[in-house]
JSON list of C-alpha atoms in Angstrom, two decimals:
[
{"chain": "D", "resi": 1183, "resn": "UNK", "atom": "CA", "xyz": [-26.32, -50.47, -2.11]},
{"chain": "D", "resi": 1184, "resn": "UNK", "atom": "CA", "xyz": [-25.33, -49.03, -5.24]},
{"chain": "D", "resi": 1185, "resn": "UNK", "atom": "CA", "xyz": [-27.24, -46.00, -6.72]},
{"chain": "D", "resi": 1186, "resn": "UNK", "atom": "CA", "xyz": [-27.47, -46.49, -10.88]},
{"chain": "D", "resi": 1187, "resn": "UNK", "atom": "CA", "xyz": [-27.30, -43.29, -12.33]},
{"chain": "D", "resi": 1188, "resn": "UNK", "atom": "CA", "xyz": [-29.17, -42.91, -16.02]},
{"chain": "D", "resi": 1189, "resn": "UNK", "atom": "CA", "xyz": [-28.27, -39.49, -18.21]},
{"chain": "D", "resi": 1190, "resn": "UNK", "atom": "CA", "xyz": [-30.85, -39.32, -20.95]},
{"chain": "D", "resi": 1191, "resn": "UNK", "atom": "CA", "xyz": [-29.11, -37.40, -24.34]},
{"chain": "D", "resi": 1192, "resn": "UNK", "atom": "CA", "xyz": [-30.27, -35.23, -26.55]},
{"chain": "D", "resi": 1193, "resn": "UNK", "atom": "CA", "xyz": [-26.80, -33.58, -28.83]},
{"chain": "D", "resi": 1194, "resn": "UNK", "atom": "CA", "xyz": [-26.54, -30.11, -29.69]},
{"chain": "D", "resi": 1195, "resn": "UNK", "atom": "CA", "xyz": [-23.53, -27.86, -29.86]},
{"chain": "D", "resi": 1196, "resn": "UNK", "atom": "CA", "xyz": [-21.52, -25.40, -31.88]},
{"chain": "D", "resi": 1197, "resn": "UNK", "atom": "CA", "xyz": [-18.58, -26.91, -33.90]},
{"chain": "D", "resi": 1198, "resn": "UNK", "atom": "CA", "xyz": [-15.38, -25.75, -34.65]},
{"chain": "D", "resi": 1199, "resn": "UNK", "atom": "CA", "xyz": [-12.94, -26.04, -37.35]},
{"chain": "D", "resi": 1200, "resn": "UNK", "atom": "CA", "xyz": [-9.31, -25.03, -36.59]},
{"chain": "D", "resi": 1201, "resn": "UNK", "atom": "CA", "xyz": [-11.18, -22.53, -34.35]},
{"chain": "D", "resi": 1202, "resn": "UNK", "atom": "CA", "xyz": [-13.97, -20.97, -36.59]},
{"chain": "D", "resi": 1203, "resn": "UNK", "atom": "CA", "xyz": [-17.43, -21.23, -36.11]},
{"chain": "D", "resi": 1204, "resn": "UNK", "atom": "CA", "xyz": [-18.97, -23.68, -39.05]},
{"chain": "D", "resi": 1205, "resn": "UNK", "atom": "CA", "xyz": [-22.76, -22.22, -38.48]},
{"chain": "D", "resi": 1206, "resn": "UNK", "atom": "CA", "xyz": [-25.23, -24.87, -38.29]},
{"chain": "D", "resi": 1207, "resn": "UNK", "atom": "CA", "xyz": [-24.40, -27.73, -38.07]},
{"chain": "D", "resi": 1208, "resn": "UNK", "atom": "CA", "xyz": [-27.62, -30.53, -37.80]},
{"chain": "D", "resi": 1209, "resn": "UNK", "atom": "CA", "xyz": [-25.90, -33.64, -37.48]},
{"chain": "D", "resi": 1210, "resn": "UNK", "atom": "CA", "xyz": [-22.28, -34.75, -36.13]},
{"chain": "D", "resi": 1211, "resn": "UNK", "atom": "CA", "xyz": [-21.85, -38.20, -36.04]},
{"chain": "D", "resi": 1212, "resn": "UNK", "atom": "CA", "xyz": [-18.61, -40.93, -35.20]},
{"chain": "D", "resi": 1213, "resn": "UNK", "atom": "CA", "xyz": [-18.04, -43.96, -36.96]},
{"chain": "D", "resi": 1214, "resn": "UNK", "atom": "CA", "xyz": [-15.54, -46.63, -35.29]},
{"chain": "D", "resi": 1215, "resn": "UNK", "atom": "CA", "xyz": [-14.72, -49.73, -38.38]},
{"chain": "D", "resi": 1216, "resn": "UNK", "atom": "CA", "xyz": [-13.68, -52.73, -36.23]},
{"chain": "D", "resi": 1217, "resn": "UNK", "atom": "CA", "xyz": [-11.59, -56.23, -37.72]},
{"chain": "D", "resi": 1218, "resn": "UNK", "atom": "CA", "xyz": [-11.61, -58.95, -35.94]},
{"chain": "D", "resi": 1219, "resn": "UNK", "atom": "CA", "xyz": [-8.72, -61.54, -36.23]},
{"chain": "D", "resi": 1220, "resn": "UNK", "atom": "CA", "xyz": [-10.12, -65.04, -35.06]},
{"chain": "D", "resi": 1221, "resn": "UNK", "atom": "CA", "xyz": [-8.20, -68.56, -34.06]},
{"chain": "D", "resi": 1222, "resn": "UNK", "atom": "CA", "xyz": [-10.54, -71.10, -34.35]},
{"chain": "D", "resi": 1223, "resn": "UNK", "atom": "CA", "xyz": [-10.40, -74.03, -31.76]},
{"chain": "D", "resi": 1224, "resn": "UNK", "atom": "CA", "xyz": [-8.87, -77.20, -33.35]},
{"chain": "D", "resi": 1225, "resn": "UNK", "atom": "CA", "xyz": [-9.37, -79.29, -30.14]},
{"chain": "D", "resi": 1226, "resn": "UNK", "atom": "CA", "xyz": [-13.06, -80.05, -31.06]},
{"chain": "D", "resi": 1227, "resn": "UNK", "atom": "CA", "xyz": [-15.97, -78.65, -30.06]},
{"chain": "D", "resi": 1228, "resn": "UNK", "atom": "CA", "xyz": [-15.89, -75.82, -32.56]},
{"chain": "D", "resi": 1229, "resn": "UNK", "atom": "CA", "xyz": [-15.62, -72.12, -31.70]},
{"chain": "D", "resi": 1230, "resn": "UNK", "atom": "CA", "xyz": [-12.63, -70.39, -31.60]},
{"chain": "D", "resi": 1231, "resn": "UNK", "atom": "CA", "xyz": [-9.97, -70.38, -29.36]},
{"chain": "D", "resi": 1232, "resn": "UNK", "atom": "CA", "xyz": [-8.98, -66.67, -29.20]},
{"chain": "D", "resi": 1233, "resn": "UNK", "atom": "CA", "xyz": [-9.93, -63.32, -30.72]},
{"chain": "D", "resi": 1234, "resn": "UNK", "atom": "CA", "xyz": [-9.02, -59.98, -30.99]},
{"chain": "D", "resi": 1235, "resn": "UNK", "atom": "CA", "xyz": [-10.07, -56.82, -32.20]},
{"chain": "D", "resi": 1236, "resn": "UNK", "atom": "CA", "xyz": [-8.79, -54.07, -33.40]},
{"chain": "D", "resi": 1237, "resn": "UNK", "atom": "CA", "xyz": [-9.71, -50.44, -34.29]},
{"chain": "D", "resi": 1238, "resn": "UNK", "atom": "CA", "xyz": [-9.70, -50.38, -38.37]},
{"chain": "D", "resi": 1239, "resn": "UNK", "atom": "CA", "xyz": [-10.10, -46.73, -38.84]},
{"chain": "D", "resi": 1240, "resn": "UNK", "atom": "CA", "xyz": [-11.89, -43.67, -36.71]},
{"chain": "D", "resi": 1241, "resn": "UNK", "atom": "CA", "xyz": [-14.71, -41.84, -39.05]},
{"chain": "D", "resi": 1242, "resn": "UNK", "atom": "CA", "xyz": [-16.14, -38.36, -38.53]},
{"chain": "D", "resi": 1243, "resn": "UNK", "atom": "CA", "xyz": [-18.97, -36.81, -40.37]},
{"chain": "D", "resi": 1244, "resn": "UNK", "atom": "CA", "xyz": [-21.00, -33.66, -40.14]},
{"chain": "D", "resi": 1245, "resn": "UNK", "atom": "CA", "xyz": [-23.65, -32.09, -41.89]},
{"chain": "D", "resi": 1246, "resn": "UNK", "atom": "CA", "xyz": [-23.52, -28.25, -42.16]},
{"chain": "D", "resi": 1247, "resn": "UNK", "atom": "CA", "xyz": [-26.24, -26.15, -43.09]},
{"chain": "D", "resi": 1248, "resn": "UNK", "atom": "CA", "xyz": [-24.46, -23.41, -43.33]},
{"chain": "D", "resi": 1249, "resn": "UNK", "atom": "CA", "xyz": [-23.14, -22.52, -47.57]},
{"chain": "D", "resi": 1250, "resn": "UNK", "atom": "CA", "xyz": [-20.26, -20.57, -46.71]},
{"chain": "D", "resi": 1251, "resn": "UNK", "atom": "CA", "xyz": [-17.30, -20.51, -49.15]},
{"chain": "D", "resi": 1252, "resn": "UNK", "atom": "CA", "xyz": [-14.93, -21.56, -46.32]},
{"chain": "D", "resi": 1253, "resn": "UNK", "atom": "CA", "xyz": [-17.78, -24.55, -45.14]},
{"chain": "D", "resi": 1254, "resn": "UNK", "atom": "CA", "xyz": [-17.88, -25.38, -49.07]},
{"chain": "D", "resi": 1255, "resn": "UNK", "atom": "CA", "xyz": [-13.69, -25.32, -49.43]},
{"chain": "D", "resi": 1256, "resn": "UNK", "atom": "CA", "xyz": [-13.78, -28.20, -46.28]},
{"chain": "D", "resi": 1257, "resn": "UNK", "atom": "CA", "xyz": [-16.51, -30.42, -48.68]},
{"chain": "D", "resi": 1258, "resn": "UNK", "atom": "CA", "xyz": [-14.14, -29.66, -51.89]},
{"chain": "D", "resi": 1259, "resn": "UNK", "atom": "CA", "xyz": [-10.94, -29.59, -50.95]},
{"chain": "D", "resi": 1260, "resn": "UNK", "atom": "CA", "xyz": [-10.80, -25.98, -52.21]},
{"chain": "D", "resi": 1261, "resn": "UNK", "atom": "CA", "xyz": [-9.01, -22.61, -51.56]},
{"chain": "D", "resi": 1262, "resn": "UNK", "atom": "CA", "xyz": [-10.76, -19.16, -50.70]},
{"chain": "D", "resi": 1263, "resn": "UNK", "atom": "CA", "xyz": [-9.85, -16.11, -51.97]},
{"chain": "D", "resi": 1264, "resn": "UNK", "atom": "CA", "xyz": [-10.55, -12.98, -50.78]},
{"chain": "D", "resi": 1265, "resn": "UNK", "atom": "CA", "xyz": [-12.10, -10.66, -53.90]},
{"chain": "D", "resi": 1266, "resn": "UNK", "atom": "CA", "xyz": [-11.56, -6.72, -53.41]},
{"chain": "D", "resi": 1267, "resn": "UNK", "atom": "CA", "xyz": [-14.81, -4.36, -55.44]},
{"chain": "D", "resi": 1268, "resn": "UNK", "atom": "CA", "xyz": [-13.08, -2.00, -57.92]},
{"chain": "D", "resi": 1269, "resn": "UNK", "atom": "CA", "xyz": [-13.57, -0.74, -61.16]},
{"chain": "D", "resi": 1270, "resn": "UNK", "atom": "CA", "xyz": [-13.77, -2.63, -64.27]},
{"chain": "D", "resi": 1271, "resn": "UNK", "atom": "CA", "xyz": [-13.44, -0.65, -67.43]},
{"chain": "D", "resi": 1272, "resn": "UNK", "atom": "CA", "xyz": [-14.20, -1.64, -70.90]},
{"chain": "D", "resi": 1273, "resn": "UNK", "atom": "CA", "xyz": [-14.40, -5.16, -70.32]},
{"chain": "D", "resi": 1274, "resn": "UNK", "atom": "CA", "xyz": [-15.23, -7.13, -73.93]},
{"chain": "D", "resi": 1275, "resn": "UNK", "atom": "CA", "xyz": [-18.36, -9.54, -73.64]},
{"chain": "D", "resi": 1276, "resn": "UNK", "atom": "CA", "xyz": [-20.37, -11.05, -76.66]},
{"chain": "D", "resi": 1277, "resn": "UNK", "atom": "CA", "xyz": [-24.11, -10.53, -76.28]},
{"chain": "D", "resi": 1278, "resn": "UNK", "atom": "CA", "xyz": [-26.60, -13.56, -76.09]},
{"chain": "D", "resi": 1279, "resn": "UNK", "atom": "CA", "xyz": [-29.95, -12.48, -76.62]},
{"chain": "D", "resi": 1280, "resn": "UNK", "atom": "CA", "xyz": [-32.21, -13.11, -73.76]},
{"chain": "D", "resi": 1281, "resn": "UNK", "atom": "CA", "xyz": [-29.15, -15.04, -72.40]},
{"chain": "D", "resi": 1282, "resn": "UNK", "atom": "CA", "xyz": [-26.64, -14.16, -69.90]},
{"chain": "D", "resi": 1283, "resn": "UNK", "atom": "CA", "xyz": [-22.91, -13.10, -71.26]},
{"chain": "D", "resi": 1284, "resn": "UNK", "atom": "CA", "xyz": [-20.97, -13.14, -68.11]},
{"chain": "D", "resi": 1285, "resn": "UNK", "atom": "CA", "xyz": [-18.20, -10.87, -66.82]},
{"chain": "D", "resi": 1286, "resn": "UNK", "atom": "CA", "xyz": [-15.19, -11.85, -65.09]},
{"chain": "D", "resi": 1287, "resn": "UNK", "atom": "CA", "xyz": [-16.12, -10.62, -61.99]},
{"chain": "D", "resi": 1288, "resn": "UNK", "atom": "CA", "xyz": [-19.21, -10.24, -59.92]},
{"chain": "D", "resi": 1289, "resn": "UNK", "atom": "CA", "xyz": [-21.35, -6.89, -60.46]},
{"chain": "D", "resi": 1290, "resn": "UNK", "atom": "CA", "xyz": [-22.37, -4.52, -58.05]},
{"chain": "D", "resi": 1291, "resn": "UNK", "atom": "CA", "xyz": [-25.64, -3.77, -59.00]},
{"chain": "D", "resi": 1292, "resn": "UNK", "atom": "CA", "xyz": [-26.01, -1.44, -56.64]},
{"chain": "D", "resi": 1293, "resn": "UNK", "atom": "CA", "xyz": [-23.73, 0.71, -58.60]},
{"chain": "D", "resi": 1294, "resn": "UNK", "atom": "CA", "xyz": [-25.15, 1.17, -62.45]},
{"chain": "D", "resi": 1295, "resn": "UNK", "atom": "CA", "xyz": [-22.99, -0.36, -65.21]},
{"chain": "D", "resi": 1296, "resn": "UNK", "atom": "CA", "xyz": [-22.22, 1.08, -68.66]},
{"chain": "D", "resi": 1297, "resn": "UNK", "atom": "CA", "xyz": [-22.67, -0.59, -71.61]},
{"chain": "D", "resi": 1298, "resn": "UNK", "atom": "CA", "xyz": [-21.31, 0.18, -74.93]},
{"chain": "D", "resi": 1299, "resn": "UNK", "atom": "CA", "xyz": [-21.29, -1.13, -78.05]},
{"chain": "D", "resi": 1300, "resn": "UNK", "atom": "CA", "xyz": [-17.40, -1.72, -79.38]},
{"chain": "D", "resi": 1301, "resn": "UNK", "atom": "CA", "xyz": [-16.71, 1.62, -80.94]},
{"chain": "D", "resi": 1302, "resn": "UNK", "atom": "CA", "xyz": [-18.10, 2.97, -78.05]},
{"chain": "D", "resi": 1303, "resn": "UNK", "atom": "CA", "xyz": [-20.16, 5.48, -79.60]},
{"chain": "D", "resi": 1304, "resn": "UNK", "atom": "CA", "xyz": [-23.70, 3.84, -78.48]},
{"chain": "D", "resi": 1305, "resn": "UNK", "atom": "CA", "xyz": [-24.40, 3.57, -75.20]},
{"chain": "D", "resi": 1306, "resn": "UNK", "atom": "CA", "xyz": [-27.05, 0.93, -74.18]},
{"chain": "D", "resi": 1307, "resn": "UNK", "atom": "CA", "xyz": [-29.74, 1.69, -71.88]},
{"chain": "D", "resi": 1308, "resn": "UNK", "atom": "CA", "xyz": [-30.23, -0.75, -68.72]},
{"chain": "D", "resi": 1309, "resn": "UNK", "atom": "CA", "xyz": [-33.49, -2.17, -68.48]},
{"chain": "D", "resi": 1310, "resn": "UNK", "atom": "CA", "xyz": [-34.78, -1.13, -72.10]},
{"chain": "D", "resi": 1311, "resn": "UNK", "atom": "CA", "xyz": [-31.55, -3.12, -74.08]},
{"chain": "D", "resi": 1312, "resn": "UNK", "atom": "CA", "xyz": [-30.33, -5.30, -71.30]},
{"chain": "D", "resi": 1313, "resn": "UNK", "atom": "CA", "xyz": [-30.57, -6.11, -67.46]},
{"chain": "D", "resi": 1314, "resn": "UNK", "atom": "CA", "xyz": [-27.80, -6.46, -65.00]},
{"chain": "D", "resi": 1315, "resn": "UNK", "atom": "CA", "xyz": [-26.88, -9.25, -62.70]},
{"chain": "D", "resi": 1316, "resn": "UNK", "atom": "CA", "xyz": [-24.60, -10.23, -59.88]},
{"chain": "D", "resi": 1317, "resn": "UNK", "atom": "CA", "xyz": [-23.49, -12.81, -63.33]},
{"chain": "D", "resi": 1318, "resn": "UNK", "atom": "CA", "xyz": [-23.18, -10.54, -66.24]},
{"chain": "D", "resi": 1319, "resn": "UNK", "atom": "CA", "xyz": [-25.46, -8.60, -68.50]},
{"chain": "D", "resi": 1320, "resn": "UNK", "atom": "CA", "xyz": [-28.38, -9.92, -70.33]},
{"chain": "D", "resi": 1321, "resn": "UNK", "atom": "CA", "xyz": [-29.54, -8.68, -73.76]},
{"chain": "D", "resi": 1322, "resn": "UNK", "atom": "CA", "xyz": [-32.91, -7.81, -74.47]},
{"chain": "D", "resi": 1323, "resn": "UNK", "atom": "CA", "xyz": [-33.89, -9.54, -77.92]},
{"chain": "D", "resi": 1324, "resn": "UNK", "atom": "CA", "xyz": [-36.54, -6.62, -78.18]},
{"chain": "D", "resi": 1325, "resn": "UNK", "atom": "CA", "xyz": [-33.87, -3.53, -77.34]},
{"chain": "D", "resi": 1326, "resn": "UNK", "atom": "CA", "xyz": [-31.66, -2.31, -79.66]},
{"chain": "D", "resi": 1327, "resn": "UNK", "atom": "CA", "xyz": [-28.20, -4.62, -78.99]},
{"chain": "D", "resi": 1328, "resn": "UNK", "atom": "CA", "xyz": [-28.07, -7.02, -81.67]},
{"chain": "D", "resi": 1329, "resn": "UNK", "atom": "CA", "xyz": [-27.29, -11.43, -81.88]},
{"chain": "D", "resi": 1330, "resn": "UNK", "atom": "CA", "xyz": [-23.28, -11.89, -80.97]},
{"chain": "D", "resi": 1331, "resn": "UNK", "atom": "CA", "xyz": [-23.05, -8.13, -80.84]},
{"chain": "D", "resi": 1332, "resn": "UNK", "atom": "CA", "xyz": [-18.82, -7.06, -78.99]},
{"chain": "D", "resi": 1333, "resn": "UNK", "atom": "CA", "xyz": [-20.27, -5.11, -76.49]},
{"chain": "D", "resi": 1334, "resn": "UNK", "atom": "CA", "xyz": [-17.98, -3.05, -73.95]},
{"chain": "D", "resi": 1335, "resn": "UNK", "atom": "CA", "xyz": [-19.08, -3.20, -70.34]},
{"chain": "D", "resi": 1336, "resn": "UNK", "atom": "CA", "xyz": [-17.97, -1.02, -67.03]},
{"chain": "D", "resi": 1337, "resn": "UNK", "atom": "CA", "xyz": [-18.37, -1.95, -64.41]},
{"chain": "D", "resi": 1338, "resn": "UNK", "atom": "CA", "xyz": [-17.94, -1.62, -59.81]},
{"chain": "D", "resi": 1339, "resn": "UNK", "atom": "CA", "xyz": [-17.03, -5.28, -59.36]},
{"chain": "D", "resi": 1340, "resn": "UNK", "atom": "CA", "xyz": [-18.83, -6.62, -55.78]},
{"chain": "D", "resi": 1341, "resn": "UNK", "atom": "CA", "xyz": [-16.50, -7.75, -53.17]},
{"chain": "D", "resi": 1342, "resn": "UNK", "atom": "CA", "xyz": [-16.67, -11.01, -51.11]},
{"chain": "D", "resi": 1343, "resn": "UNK", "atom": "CA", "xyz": [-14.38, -14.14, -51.67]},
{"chain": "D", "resi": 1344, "resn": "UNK", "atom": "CA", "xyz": [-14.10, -16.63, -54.02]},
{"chain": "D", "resi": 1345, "resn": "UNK", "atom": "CA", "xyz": [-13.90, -20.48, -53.81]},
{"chain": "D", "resi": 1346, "resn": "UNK", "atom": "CA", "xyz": [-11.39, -22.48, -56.09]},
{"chain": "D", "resi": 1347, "resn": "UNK", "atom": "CA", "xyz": [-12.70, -26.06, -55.95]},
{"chain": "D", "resi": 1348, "resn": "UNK", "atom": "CA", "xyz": [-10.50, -28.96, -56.05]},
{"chain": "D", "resi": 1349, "resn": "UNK", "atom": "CA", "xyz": [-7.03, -27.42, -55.67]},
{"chain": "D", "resi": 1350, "resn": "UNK", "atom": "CA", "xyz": [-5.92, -28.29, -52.65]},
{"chain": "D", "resi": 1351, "resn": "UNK", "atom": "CA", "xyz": [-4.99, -31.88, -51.36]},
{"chain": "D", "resi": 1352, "resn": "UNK", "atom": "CA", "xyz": [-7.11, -32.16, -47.98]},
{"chain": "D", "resi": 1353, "resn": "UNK", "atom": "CA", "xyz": [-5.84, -30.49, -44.85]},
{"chain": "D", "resi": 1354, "resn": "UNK", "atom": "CA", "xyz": [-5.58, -31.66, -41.81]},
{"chain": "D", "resi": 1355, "resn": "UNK", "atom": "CA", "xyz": [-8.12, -29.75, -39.15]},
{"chain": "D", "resi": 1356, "resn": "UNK", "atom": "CA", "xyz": [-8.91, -30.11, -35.32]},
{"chain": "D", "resi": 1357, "resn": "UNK", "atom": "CA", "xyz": [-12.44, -30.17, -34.50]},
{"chain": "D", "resi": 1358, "resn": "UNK", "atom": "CA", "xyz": [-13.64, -29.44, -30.81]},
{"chain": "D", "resi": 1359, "resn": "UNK", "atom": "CA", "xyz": [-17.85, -29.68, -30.81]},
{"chain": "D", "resi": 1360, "resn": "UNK", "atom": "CA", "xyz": [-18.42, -27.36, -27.69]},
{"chain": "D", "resi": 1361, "resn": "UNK", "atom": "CA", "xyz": [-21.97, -28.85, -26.32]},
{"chain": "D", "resi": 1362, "resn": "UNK", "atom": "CA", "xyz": [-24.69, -29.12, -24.28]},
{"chain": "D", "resi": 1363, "resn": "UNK", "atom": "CA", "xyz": [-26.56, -31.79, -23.41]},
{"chain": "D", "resi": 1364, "resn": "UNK", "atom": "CA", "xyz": [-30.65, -30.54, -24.03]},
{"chain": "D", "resi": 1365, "resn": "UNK", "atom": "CA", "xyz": [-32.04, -33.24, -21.93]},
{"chain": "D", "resi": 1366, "resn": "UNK", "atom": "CA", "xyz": [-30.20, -32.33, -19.06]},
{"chain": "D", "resi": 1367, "resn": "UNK", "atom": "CA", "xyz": [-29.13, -28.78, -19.71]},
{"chain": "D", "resi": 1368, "resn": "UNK", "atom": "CA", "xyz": [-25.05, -30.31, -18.82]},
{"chain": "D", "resi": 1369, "resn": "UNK", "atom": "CA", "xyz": [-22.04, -29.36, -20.99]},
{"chain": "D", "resi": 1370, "resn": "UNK", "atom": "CA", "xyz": [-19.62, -31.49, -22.53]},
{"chain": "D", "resi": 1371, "resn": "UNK", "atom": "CA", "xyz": [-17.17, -31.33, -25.18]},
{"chain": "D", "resi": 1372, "resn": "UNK", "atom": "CA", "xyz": [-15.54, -33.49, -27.86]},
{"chain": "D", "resi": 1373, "resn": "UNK", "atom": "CA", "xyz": [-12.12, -32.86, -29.05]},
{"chain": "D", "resi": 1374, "resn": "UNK", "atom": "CA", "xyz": [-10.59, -34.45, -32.54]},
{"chain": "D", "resi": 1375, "resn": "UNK", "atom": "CA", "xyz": [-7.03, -33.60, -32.94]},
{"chain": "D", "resi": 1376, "resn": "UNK", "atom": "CA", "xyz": [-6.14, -34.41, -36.31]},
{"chain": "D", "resi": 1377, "resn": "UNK", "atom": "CA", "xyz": [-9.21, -34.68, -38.63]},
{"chain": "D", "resi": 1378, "resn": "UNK", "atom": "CA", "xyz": [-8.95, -34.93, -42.84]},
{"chain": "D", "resi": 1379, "resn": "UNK", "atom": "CA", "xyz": [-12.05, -34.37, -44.24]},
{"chain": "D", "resi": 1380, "resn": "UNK", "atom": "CA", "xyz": [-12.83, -36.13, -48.06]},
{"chain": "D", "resi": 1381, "resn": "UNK", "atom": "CA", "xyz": [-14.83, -34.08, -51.11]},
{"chain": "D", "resi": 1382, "resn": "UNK", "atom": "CA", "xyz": [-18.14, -34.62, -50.28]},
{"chain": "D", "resi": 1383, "resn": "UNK", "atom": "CA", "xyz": [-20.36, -36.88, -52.71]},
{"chain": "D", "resi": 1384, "resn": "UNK", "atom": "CA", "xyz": [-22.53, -33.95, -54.07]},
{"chain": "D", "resi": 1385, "resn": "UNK", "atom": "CA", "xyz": [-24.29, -30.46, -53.10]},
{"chain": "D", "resi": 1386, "resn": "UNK", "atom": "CA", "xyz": [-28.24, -29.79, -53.75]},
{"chain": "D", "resi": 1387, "resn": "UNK", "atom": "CA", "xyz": [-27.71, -26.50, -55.12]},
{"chain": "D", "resi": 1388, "resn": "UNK", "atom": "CA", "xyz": [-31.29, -25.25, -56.26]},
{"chain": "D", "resi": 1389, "resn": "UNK", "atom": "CA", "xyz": [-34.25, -26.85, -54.24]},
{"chain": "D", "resi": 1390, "resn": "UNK", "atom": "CA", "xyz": [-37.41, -25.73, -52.20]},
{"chain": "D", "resi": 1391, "resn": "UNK", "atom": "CA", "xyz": [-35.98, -26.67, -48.84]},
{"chain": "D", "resi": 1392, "resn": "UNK", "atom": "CA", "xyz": [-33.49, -25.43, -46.58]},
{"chain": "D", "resi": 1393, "resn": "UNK", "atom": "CA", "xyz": [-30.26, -26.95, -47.71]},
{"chain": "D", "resi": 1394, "resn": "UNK", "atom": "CA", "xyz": [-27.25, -28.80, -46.23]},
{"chain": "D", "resi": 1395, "resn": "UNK", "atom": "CA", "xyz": [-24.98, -31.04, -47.07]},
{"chain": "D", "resi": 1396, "resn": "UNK", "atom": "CA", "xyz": [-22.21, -33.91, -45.51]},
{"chain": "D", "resi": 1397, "resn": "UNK", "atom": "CA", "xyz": [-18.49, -33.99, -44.96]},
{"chain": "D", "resi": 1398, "resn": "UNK", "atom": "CA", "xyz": [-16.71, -37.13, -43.77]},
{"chain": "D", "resi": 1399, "resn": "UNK", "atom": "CA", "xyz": [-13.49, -37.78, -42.98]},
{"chain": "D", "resi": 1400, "resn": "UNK", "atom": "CA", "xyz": [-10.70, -39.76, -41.10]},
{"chain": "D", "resi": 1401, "resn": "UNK", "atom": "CA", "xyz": [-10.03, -39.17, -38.12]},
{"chain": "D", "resi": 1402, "resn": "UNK", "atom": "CA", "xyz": [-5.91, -39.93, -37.54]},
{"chain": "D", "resi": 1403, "resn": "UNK", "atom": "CA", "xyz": [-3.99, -40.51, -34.96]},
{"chain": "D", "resi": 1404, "resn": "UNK", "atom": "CA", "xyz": [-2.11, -37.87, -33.18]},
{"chain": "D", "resi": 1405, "resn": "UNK", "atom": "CA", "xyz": [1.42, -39.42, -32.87]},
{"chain": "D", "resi": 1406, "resn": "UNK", "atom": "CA", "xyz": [2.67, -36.35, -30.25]},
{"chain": "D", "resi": 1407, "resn": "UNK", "atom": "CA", "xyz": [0.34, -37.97, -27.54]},
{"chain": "D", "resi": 1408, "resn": "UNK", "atom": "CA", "xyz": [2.22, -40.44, -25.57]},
{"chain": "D", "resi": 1409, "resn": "UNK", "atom": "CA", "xyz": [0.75, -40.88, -22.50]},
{"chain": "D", "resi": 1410, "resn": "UNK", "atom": "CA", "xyz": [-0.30, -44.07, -20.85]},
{"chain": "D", "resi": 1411, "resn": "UNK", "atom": "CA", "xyz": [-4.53, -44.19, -21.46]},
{"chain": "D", "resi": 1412, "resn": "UNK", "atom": "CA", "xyz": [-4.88, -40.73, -23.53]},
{"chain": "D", "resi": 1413, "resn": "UNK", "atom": "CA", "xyz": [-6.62, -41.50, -26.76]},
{"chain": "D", "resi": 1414, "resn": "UNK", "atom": "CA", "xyz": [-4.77, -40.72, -29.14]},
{"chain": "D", "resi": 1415, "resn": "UNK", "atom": "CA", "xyz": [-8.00, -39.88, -31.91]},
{"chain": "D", "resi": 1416, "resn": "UNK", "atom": "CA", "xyz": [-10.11, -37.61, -29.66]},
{"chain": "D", "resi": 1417, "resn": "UNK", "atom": "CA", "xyz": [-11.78, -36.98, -26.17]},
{"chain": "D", "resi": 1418, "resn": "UNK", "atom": "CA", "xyz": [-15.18, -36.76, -24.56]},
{"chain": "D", "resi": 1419, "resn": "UNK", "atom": "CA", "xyz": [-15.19, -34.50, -21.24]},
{"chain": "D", "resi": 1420, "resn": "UNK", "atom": "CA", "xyz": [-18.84, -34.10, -19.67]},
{"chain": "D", "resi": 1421, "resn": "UNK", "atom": "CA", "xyz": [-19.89, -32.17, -16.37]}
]
């Protein structure tokens, strides 16, 4: 007599992108779009005579709540470049009282900034004629730098990277999800050779919740696998 063995499922896992470690990810998900070609029967009696069907295209999503610049340059096709802290000297902004003028580059505010006025003879005091953020430098409308003033502004710029969205043309990634299986404490993993993820359809950048957001892409076939009953999209192996 036959034993029927039942494996309950619950998904979690760490996912990887050409080898790095996305961060959490809360939902991974595979979508197979089928087309079926049908001959109907013409010798009465309705029905068809023969079908087949055939796999239209192999889907993979994720959702990542993880806001890294290189998670972000995967949802928008971007670039990431690496940013170096030096010194900025002298850099020309316009004030906008109350409002932020911005600098090229990211402030250190760890490191105080001097501001000027464009002569340079006046030197502004932080806090009592402007405040300084990661952004730029905001003027006071009750300190002493004045509407559209040419203010001069030096600065330690902050290092870190930088994304350039919507540069690049989509790469091609592998994805392995290295699992376990909660309800039964098993591993498994799943193994996408050739995956080409789209721009995703929009970020919630300012909210009172954790955030996240959702990448989809194709996943293509991998024409270097030839052998007889290897898929040629991606793999399951469980313990």
């Amino acid at each position: 007599m036959s034993e029927t063995v039942t494996e309950s499922y619950i998904g979690s896992g760490i996912v990887y992108v050409n080898g790095r470690d996305v961060g959490n990810a809360s939902g991974v998900k595979i979508d197979i779009e089928q087309e079926t070609k049908e001959q109907p029967n013409y010798r009465g009696g309705g029905g068809n005579a023969a079908e087949i069907t055939k796999v239209k295209s192999v889907k993979l999503s994720m959702t990542l709540n993880d806001f890294s610049n290189a998670n972000l340059a995967l949802g928008l096709r971007g670039k990431v470049e690496v940013l170096t802290a030096g010194a900025v000297t002298d850099e020309v902004i316009t004030a906008i009282l109350d409002g932020l003028a911005d600098t090229a580059k990211m402030i250190d505010t760890t490191i105080p900034p001097v501001v000027t006025n464009a002569a340079g003879s006046t030197t502004y005091d932080v806090d009592v004629d402007y405040v300084v953020s990661a952004g730029g430098i905001r003027a006071l409308s009750t300190g002493a730098i004045t509407a559209a003033e040419s203010l001069k502004v030096s600065y330690t710029s902050k290092a870190g990277n930088a994304l350039q969205a919507l540069v690049e043309s989509g790469a091609e990634v592998k994805v392995i999800v290295d699992g376990v299986n909660d309800a039964t404490g098993k591993p498994y993993t799943l193994k996408f050779y050739r995956w080409k993820p789209s721009p995703t359809s929009g970020l919630d950048l300012i909210g009172d919740d954790f955030g996240s957001f959702d990448i989809e892409g194709g996943v293509l076939a991998d024409s270097s696998i030839v052998a007889t009953g290897k898929s040629k999209f991606f793999v399951r192996s469980a313990a």
